[in-house]
């Protein structure tokens, strides 16, 4: 499986906004919709943002071997299904996985050609500010997310590229460069060159 882009980053790094922008820009990018047991948030749609499932259903899927990778994040279960990967790959499409570092580790182990990008905040202060804004105040949940973010940051050697989200426009420009470079990899465009080499009648 050569057509996988993994995008990870600690909670509050602005990753979701950047992923939405990329999906609007590149028609060949397909978002991998994960399964999760966490409750749906306001504005989220089942089947678009996640496949929201019960703990029982998730456990049954695990038992049946239906996940390529799965992880527990912030007290909930998340997983990428084989079905999702199969349905959205092929025909020049590139699958975008928004997954945590545990998921990135599993996917890289199974598909080493996947490109793994880590989005990080510019400073710790900026991350704290974003988490505080999100949670309204630096309460228990925000503190827990900050501790989790620090743990995630330590996993950076797993990734091929790091994008610093200092401001959205430049982080987005960096991501676009990476997507274009990925698209132009020889292994993906060899067909074009072979066509040129075909003897003319
Ligand atoms: P949220 O609940 O805020 O949407 O996501 C929480 C974290 O779970 C994020 O870091 C996100 O990247 C990660 N995540 C979402 N789907 C998956 C998945 O299928 N597998 C793994 N390993 N992590 C996921």
PDB file of N, CA and C in Angstrom, residues 13-98:
ATOM      1  N   UNK A  13      -3.011  21.260  17.993  1.00  0.00           N
ATOM      2  CA  UNK A  13      -1.956  21.721  17.083  1.00  0.00           C
ATOM      3  C   UNK A  13      -2.527  22.283  15.782  1.00  0.00           C
ATOM      4  N   UNK A  14      -3.833  22.171  15.596  1.00  0.00           N
ATOM      5  CA  UNK A  14      -4.473  22.738  14.410  1.00  0.00           C
ATOM      6  C   UNK A  14      -4.522  21.793  13.218  1.00  0.00           C
ATOM      7  N   UNK A  15      -4.288  20.511  13.505  1.00  0.00           N
ATOM      8  CA  UNK A  15      -4.216  19.490  12.450  1.00  0.00           C
ATOM      9  C   UNK A  15      -5.514  19.327  11.645  1.00  0.00           C
ATOM     10  N   UNK A  16      -6.658  19.343  12.327  1.00  0.00           N
ATOM     11  CA  UNK A  16      -7.933  19.113  11.628  1.00  0.00           C
ATOM     12  C   UNK A  16      -8.203  20.188  10.590  1.00  0.00           C
ATOM     13  N   UNK A  17      -7.949  21.454  10.948  1.00  0.00           N
ATOM     14  CA  UNK A  17      -8.147  22.557   9.995  1.00  0.00           C
ATOM     15  C   UNK A  17      -7.275  22.338   8.765  1.00  0.00           C
ATOM     16  N   UNK A  18      -6.021  21.987   8.993  1.00  0.00           N
ATOM     17  CA  UNK A  18      -5.082  21.799   7.881  1.00  0.00           C
ATOM     18  C   UNK A  18      -5.526  20.637   6.991  1.00  0.00           C
ATOM     19  N   UNK A  19      -6.008  19.572   7.603  1.00  0.00           N
ATOM     20  CA  UNK A  19      -6.450  18.413   6.815  1.00  0.00           C
ATOM     21  C   UNK A  19      -7.653  18.798   5.949  1.00  0.00           C
ATOM     22  N   UNK A  20      -8.595  19.568   6.516  1.00  0.00           N
ATOM     23  CA  UNK A  20      -9.756  20.006   5.725  1.00  0.00           C
ATOM     24  C   UNK A  20      -9.318  20.822   4.525  1.00  0.00           C
ATOM     25  N   UNK A  21      -8.351  21.697   4.750  1.00  0.00           N
ATOM     26  CA  UNK A  21      -7.856  22.541   3.651  1.00  0.00           C
ATOM     27  C   UNK A  21      -7.241  21.677   2.547  1.00  0.00           C
ATOM     28  N   UNK A  22      -6.463  20.687   2.950  1.00  0.00           N
ATOM     29  CA  UNK A  22      -5.821  19.805   1.957  1.00  0.00           C
ATOM     30  C   UNK A  22      -6.852  19.030   1.151  1.00  0.00           C
ATOM     31  N   UNK A  23      -7.889  18.542   1.839  1.00  0.00           N
ATOM     32  CA  UNK A  23      -8.906  17.739   1.147  1.00  0.00           C
ATOM     33  C   UNK A  23      -9.654  18.586   0.117  1.00  0.00           C
ATOM     34  N   UNK A  24      -9.796  19.879   0.413  1.00  0.00           N
ATOM     35  CA  UNK A  24     -10.450  20.768  -0.553  1.00  0.00           C
ATOM     36  C   UNK A  24      -9.555  21.073  -1.747  1.00  0.00           C
ATOM     37  N   UNK A  25      -8.258  21.044  -1.513  1.00  0.00           N
ATOM     38  CA  UNK A  25      -7.301  21.429  -2.560  1.00  0.00           C
ATOM     39  C   UNK A  25      -7.007  20.290  -3.545  1.00  0.00           C
ATOM     40  N   UNK A  26      -6.834  19.083  -3.011  1.00  0.00           N
ATOM     41  CA  UNK A  26      -6.390  17.959  -3.850  1.00  0.00           C
ATOM     42  C   UNK A  26      -7.512  16.924  -3.986  1.00  0.00           C
ATOM     43  N   UNK A  27      -8.125  16.849  -5.165  1.00  0.00           N
ATOM     44  CA  UNK A  27      -9.253  15.932  -5.325  1.00  0.00           C
ATOM     45  C   UNK A  27      -8.870  14.463  -5.137  1.00  0.00           C
ATOM     46  N   UNK A  28      -7.591  14.133  -5.363  1.00  0.00           N
ATOM     47  CA  UNK A  28      -7.211  12.720  -5.227  1.00  0.00           C
ATOM     48  C   UNK A  28      -7.043  12.285  -3.770  1.00  0.00           C
ATOM     49  N   UNK A  29      -7.058  13.246  -2.852  1.00  0.00           N
ATOM     50  CA  UNK A  29      -6.927  12.879  -1.438  1.00  0.00           C
ATOM     51  C   UNK A  29      -8.272  12.391  -0.893  1.00  0.00           C
ATOM     52  N   UNK A  30      -8.235  11.260  -0.241  1.00  0.00           N
ATOM     53  CA  UNK A  30      -9.440  10.666   0.344  1.00  0.00           C
ATOM     54  C   UNK A  30      -9.234  10.579   1.847  1.00  0.00           C
ATOM     55  N   UNK A  31     -10.176  11.089   2.600  1.00  0.00           N
ATOM     56  CA  UNK A  31     -10.045  11.045   4.047  1.00  0.00           C
ATOM     57  C   UNK A  31     -10.465   9.675   4.570  1.00  0.00           C
ATOM     58  N   UNK A  32      -9.618   9.073   5.357  1.00  0.00           N
ATOM     59  CA  UNK A  32      -9.960   7.782   5.950  1.00  0.00           C
ATOM     60  C   UNK A  32     -10.820   8.022   7.190  1.00  0.00           C
ATOM     61  N   UNK A  33     -12.054   7.585   7.112  1.00  0.00           N
ATOM     62  CA  UNK A  33     -12.977   7.799   8.227  1.00  0.00           C
ATOM     63  C   UNK A  33     -12.807   6.659   9.237  1.00  0.00           C
ATOM     64  N   UNK A  34     -12.335   7.014  10.415  1.00  0.00           N
ATOM     65  CA  UNK A  34     -12.069   6.008  11.453  1.00  0.00           C
ATOM     66  C   UNK A  34     -13.349   5.603  12.181  1.00  0.00           C
ATOM     67  N   UNK A  35     -13.257   4.495  12.862  1.00  0.00           N
ATOM     68  CA  UNK A  35     -14.319   4.114  13.804  1.00  0.00           C
ATOM     69  C   UNK A  35     -13.909   4.632  15.177  1.00  0.00           C
ATOM     70  N   UNK A  36     -14.880   5.069  15.941  1.00  0.00           N
ATOM     71  CA  UNK A  36     -14.556   5.473  17.314  1.00  0.00           C
ATOM     72  C   UNK A  36     -15.721   5.186  18.251  1.00  0.00           C
ATOM     73  N   UNK A  37     -15.342   5.014  19.525  1.00  0.00           N
ATOM     74  CA  UNK A  37     -16.379   4.816  20.546  1.00  0.00           C
ATOM     75  C   UNK A  37     -16.659   6.122  21.281  1.00  0.00           C
ATOM     76  N   UNK A  38     -15.963   7.204  20.913  1.00  0.00           N
ATOM     77  CA  UNK A  38     -16.204   8.435  21.658  1.00  0.00           C
ATOM     78  C   UNK A  38     -17.524   9.067  21.196  1.00  0.00           C
ATOM     79  N   UNK A  39     -18.184   9.806  22.075  1.00  0.00           N
ATOM     80  CA  UNK A  39     -19.460  10.412  21.678  1.00  0.00           C
ATOM     81  C   UNK A  39     -19.264  11.458  20.579  1.00  0.00           C
ATOM     82  N   UNK A  40     -20.288  11.582  19.754  1.00  0.00           N
ATOM     83  CA  UNK A  40     -20.247  12.551  18.661  1.00  0.00           C
ATOM     84  C   UNK A  40     -20.272  13.963  19.226  1.00  0.00           C
ATOM     85  N   UNK A  41     -19.427  14.866  18.668  1.00  0.00           N
ATOM     86  CA  UNK A  41     -19.447  16.266  19.100  1.00  0.00           C
ATOM     87  C   UNK A  41     -20.419  17.051  18.224  1.00  0.00           C
ATOM     88  N   UNK A  42     -20.792  18.234  18.711  1.00  0.00           N
ATOM     89  CA  UNK A  42     -21.685  19.092  17.935  1.00  0.00           C
ATOM     90  C   UNK A  42     -21.059  19.370  16.574  1.00  0.00           C
ATOM     91  N   UNK A  43     -21.853  19.253  15.528  1.00  0.00           N
ATOM     92  CA  UNK A  43     -21.373  19.556  14.178  1.00  0.00           C
ATOM     93  C   UNK A  43     -20.764  18.353  13.461  1.00  0.00           C
ATOM     94  N   UNK A  44     -20.517  17.259  14.200  1.00  0.00           N
ATOM     95  CA  UNK A  44     -19.926  16.086  13.547  1.00  0.00           C
ATOM     96  C   UNK A  44     -21.011  15.216  12.911  1.00  0.00           C
ATOM     97  N   UNK A  45     -20.633  14.559  11.824  1.00  0.00           N
ATOM     98  CA  UNK A  45     -21.577  13.689  11.111  1.00  0.00           C
ATOM     99  C   UNK A  45     -21.073  12.259  11.110  1.00  0.00           C
ATOM    100  N   UNK A  46     -21.976  11.332  11.406  1.00  0.00           N
ATOM    101  CA  UNK A  46     -21.617   9.918  11.370  1.00  0.00           C
ATOM    102  C   UNK A  46     -21.326   9.535   9.917  1.00  0.00           C
ATOM    103  N   UNK A  47     -20.206   8.893   9.682  1.00  0.00           N
ATOM    104  CA  UNK A  47     -19.856   8.473   8.322  1.00  0.00           C
ATOM    105  C   UNK A  47     -18.993   9.501   7.614  1.00  0.00           C
ATOM    106  N   UNK A  48     -19.027  10.758   8.043  1.00  0.00           N
ATOM    107  CA  UNK A  48     -18.172  11.776   7.429  1.00  0.00           C
ATOM    108  C   UNK A  48     -16.947  12.031   8.318  1.00  0.00           C
ATOM    109  N   UNK A  49     -17.192  12.318   9.604  1.00  0.00           N
ATOM    110  CA  UNK A  49     -16.077  12.601  10.517  1.00  0.00           C
ATOM    111  C   UNK A  49     -15.545  11.306  11.130  1.00  0.00           C
ATOM    112  N   UNK A  50     -16.454  10.477  11.542  1.00  0.00           N
ATOM    113  CA  UNK A  50     -16.128   9.171  12.124  1.00  0.00           C
ATOM    114  C   UNK A  50     -17.291   8.236  11.865  1.00  0.00           C
ATOM    115  N   UNK A  51     -17.023   6.946  12.028  1.00  0.00           N
ATOM    116  CA  UNK A  51     -18.115   5.984  12.165  1.00  0.00           C
ATOM    117  C   UNK A  51     -18.254   5.813  13.676  1.00  0.00           C
ATOM    118  N   UNK A  52     -19.322   6.350  14.239  1.00  0.00           N
ATOM    119  CA  UNK A  52     -19.497   6.293  15.691  1.00  0.00           C
ATOM    120  C   UNK A  52     -20.137   4.953  16.054  1.00  0.00           C
ATOM    121  N   UNK A  53     -19.435   4.185  16.866  1.00  0.00           N
ATOM    122  CA  UNK A  53     -19.936   2.854  17.225  1.00  0.00           C
ATOM    123  C   UNK A  53     -19.865   2.640  18.740  1.00  0.00           C
ATOM    124  N   UNK A  54     -20.639   1.653  19.193  1.00  0.00           N
ATOM    125  CA  UNK A  54     -20.641   1.331  20.631  1.00  0.00           C
ATOM    126  C   UNK A  54     -19.368   0.543  20.966  1.00  0.00           C
ATOM    127  N   UNK A  55     -19.102   0.449  22.280  1.00  0.00           N
ATOM    128  CA  UNK A  55     -17.951  -0.354  22.741  1.00  0.00           C
ATOM    129  C   UNK A  55     -18.111  -1.807  22.277  1.00  0.00           C
ATOM    130  N   UNK A  56     -19.348  -2.300  22.344  1.00  0.00           N
ATOM    131  CA  UNK A  56     -19.599  -3.703  21.972  1.00  0.00           C
ATOM    132  C   UNK A  56     -19.280  -3.934  20.504  1.00  0.00           C
ATOM    133  N   UNK A  57     -19.755  -3.004  19.676  1.00  0.00           N
ATOM    134  CA  UNK A  57     -19.520  -3.130  18.232  1.00  0.00           C
ATOM    135  C   UNK A  57     -18.006  -3.040  17.932  1.00  0.00           C
ATOM    136  N   UNK A  58     -17.340  -2.101  18.610  1.00  0.00           N
ATOM    137  CA  UNK A  58     -15.901  -1.922  18.368  1.00  0.00           C
ATOM    138  C   UNK A  58     -15.154  -3.213  18.737  1.00  0.00           C
ATOM    139  N   UNK A  59     -15.531  -3.759  19.920  1.00  0.00           N
ATOM    140  CA  UNK A  59     -14.857  -4.985  20.387  1.00  0.00           C
ATOM    141  C   UNK A  59     -15.096  -6.125  19.397  1.00  0.00           C
ATOM    142  N   UNK A  60     -16.311  -6.190  18.836  1.00  0.00           N
ATOM    143  CA  UNK A  60     -16.614  -7.258  17.868  1.00  0.00           C
ATOM    144  C   UNK A  60     -15.760  -7.081  16.617  1.00  0.00           C
ATOM    145  N   UNK A  61     -15.578  -5.824  16.200  1.00  0.00           N
ATOM    146  CA  UNK A  61     -14.743  -5.568  15.016  1.00  0.00           C
ATOM    147  C   UNK A  61     -13.291  -5.958  15.276  1.00  0.00           C
ATOM    148  N   UNK A  62     -12.818  -5.683  16.493  1.00  0.00           N
ATOM    149  CA  UNK A  62     -11.441  -6.069  16.857  1.00  0.00           C
ATOM    150  C   UNK A  62     -11.315  -7.592  16.781  1.00  0.00           C
ATOM    151  N   UNK A  63     -12.315  -8.252  17.381  1.00  0.00           N
ATOM    152  CA  UNK A  63     -12.303  -9.723  17.393  1.00  0.00           C
ATOM    153  C   UNK A  63     -12.266 -10.290  15.979  1.00  0.00           C
ATOM    154  N   UNK A  64     -13.005  -9.639  15.072  1.00  0.00           N
ATOM    155  CA  UNK A  64     -13.093 -10.138  13.697  1.00  0.00           C
ATOM    156  C   UNK A  64     -11.910  -9.700  12.834  1.00  0.00           C
ATOM    157  N   UNK A  65     -10.954  -9.016  13.434  1.00  0.00           N
ATOM    158  CA  UNK A  65      -9.751  -8.600  12.683  1.00  0.00           C
ATOM    159  C   UNK A  65     -10.040  -7.550  11.634  1.00  0.00           C
ATOM    160  N   UNK A  66     -11.005  -6.666  11.911  1.00  0.00           N
ATOM    161  CA  UNK A  66     -11.403  -5.708  10.872  1.00  0.00           C
ATOM    162  C   UNK A  66     -10.615  -4.404  10.891  1.00  0.00           C
ATOM    163  N   UNK A  67      -9.689  -4.264  11.877  1.00  0.00           N
ATOM    164  CA  UNK A  67      -8.899  -3.029  11.925  1.00  0.00           C
ATOM    165  C   UNK A  67      -7.462  -3.232  11.441  1.00  0.00           C
ATOM    166  N   UNK A  68      -6.995  -2.289  10.650  1.00  0.00           N
ATOM    167  CA  UNK A  68      -5.591  -2.282  10.237  1.00  0.00           C
ATOM    168  C   UNK A  68      -4.757  -1.874  11.438  1.00  0.00           C
ATOM    169  N   UNK A  69      -5.292  -0.895  12.182  1.00  0.00           N
ATOM    170  CA  UNK A  69      -4.643  -0.423  13.408  1.00  0.00           C
ATOM    171  C   UNK A  69      -5.741   0.101  14.303  1.00  0.00           C
ATOM    172  N   UNK A  70      -5.479   0.075  15.584  1.00  0.00           N
ATOM    173  CA  UNK A  70      -6.434   0.617  16.548  1.00  0.00           C
ATOM    174  C   UNK A  70      -5.683   1.116  17.763  1.00  0.00           C
ATOM    175  N   UNK A  71      -6.282   2.049  18.487  1.00  0.00           N
ATOM    176  CA  UNK A  71      -5.612   2.581  19.676  1.00  0.00           C
ATOM    177  C   UNK A  71      -6.638   3.165  20.619  1.00  0.00           C
ATOM    178  N   UNK A  72      -6.232   3.269  21.888  1.00  0.00           N
ATOM    179  CA  UNK A  72      -7.063   3.972  22.866  1.00  0.00           C
ATOM    180  C   UNK A  72      -6.462   5.368  23.003  1.00  0.00           C
ATOM    181  N   UNK A  73      -7.291   6.391  22.747  1.00  0.00           N
ATOM    182  CA  UNK A  73      -6.814   7.777  22.831  1.00  0.00           C
ATOM    183  C   UNK A  73      -7.781   8.562  23.713  1.00  0.00           C
ATOM    184  N   UNK A  74      -7.220   9.284  24.693  1.00  0.00           N
ATOM    185  CA  UNK A  74      -8.036  10.080  25.617  1.00  0.00           C
ATOM    186  C   UNK A  74      -9.236   9.264  26.165  1.00  0.00           C
ATOM    187  N   UNK A  75      -8.990   8.007  26.463  1.00  0.00           N
ATOM    188  CA  UNK A  75     -10.032   7.190  27.100  1.00  0.00           C
ATOM    189  C   UNK A  75     -11.080   6.607  26.161  1.00  0.00           C
ATOM    190  N   UNK A  76     -10.894   6.764  24.847  1.00  0.00           N
ATOM    191  CA  UNK A  76     -11.843   6.173  23.901  1.00  0.00           C
ATOM    192  C   UNK A  76     -11.078   5.324  22.890  1.00  0.00           C
ATOM    193  N   UNK A  77     -11.839   4.449  22.203  1.00  0.00           N
ATOM    194  CA  UNK A  77     -11.192   3.600  21.193  1.00  0.00           C
ATOM    195  C   UNK A  77     -11.345   4.194  19.800  1.00  0.00           C
ATOM    196  N   UNK A  78     -10.277   4.064  19.031  1.00  0.00           N
ATOM    197  CA  UNK A  78     -10.269   4.549  17.645  1.00  0.00           C
ATOM    198  C   UNK A  78      -9.630   3.468  16.782  1.00  0.00           C
ATOM    199  N   UNK A  79     -10.087   3.347  15.541  1.00  0.00           N
ATOM    200  CA  UNK A  79      -9.448   2.377  14.653  1.00  0.00           C
ATOM    201  C   UNK A  79      -9.688   2.672  13.190  1.00  0.00           C
ATOM    202  N   UNK A  80      -8.721   2.266  12.371  1.00  0.00           N
ATOM    203  CA  UNK A  80      -8.831   2.386  10.912  1.00  0.00           C
ATOM    204  C   UNK A  80      -9.181   1.011  10.380  1.00  0.00           C
ATOM    205  N   UNK A  81     -10.275   0.902   9.652  1.00  0.00           N
ATOM    206  CA  UNK A  81     -10.692  -0.433   9.187  1.00  0.00           C
ATOM    207  C   UNK A  81     -10.067  -0.769   7.838  1.00  0.00           C
ATOM    208  N   UNK A  82      -9.879  -2.065   7.615  1.00  0.00           N
ATOM    209  CA  UNK A  82      -9.391  -2.549   6.317  1.00  0.00           C
ATOM    210  C   UNK A  82     -10.378  -2.132   5.234  1.00  0.00           C
ATOM    211  N   UNK A  83     -11.651  -2.196   5.577  1.00  0.00           N
ATOM    212  CA  UNK A  83     -12.716  -1.846   4.618  1.00  0.00           C
ATOM    213  C   UNK A  83     -12.529  -0.415   4.106  1.00  0.00           C
ATOM    214  N   UNK A  84     -12.215   0.505   5.033  1.00  0.00           N
ATOM    215  CA  UNK A  84     -12.033   1.915   4.677  1.00  0.00           C
ATOM    216  C   UNK A  84     -10.828   2.073   3.737  1.00  0.00           C
ATOM    217  N   UNK A  85      -9.750   1.400   4.066  1.00  0.00           N
ATOM    218  CA  UNK A  85      -8.537   1.491   3.257  1.00  0.00           C
ATOM    219  C   UNK A  85      -8.762   0.918   1.856  1.00  0.00           C
ATOM    220  N   UNK A  86      -9.434  -0.237   1.820  1.00  0.00           N
ATOM    221  CA  UNK A  86      -9.656  -0.886   0.515  1.00  0.00           C
ATOM    222  C   UNK A  86     -10.591  -0.063  -0.345  1.00  0.00           C
ATOM    223  N   UNK A  87     -11.654   0.444   0.275  1.00  0.00           N
ATOM    224  CA  UNK A  87     -12.667   1.171  -0.503  1.00  0.00           C
ATOM    225  C   UNK A  87     -12.114   2.465  -1.087  1.00  0.00           C
ATOM    226  N   UNK A  88     -11.144   3.079  -0.399  1.00  0.00           N
ATOM    227  CA  UNK A  88     -10.704   4.405  -0.829  1.00  0.00           C
ATOM    228  C   UNK A  88      -9.321   4.443  -1.473  1.00  0.00           C
ATOM    229  N   UNK A  89      -8.745   3.263  -1.736  1.00  0.00           N
ATOM    230  CA  UNK A  89      -7.436   3.327  -2.390  1.00  0.00           C
ATOM    231  C   UNK A  89      -7.556   2.830  -3.831  1.00  0.00           C
ATOM    232  N   UNK A  90      -6.490   2.935  -4.576  1.00  0.00           N
ATOM    233  CA  UNK A  90      -6.512   2.558  -5.998  1.00  0.00           C
ATOM    234  C   UNK A  90      -6.891   3.755  -6.852  1.00  0.00           C
ATOM    235  N   UNK A  91      -6.759   3.597  -8.132  1.00  0.00           N
ATOM    236  CA  UNK A  91      -7.098   4.629  -9.131  1.00  0.00           C
ATOM    237  C   UNK A  91      -6.456   5.981  -8.838  1.00  0.00           C
ATOM    238  N   UNK A  92      -5.202   5.931  -8.399  1.00  0.00           N
ATOM    239  CA  UNK A  92      -4.463   7.175  -8.180  1.00  0.00           C
ATOM    240  C   UNK A  92      -4.872   7.943  -6.927  1.00  0.00           C
ATOM    241  N   UNK A  93      -5.745   7.339  -6.132  1.00  0.00           N
ATOM    242  CA  UNK A  93      -6.173   8.074  -4.940  1.00  0.00           C
ATOM    243  C   UNK A  93      -5.145   7.934  -3.815  1.00  0.00           C
ATOM    244  N   UNK A  94      -5.107   8.943  -2.972  1.00  0.00           N
ATOM    245  CA  UNK A  94      -4.178   8.937  -1.839  1.00  0.00           C
ATOM    246  C   UNK A  94      -5.009   9.059  -0.569  1.00  0.00           C
ATOM    247  N   UNK A  95      -4.788   8.131   0.329  1.00  0.00           N
ATOM    248  CA  UNK A  95      -5.571   8.087   1.554  1.00  0.00           C
ATOM    249  C   UNK A  95      -4.912   8.929   2.658  1.00  0.00           C
ATOM    250  N   UNK A  96      -5.693   9.769   3.296  1.00  0.00           N
ATOM    251  CA  UNK A  96      -5.157  10.586   4.387  1.00  0.00           C
ATOM    252  C   UNK A  96      -5.677  10.044   5.715  1.00  0.00           C
ATOM    253  N   UNK A  97      -4.751   9.650   6.567  1.00  0.00           N
ATOM    254  CA  UNK A  97      -5.133   9.117   7.879  1.00  0.00           C
ATOM    255  C   UNK A  97      -4.812  10.130   8.973  1.00  0.00           C
ATOM    256  N   UNK A  98      -5.832  10.587   9.654  1.00  0.00           N
ATOM    257  CA  UNK A  98      -5.638  11.468  10.818  1.00  0.00           C
ATOM    258  C   UNK A  98      -5.655  10.555  12.034  1.00  0.00           C
TER     259      UNK A  98
END
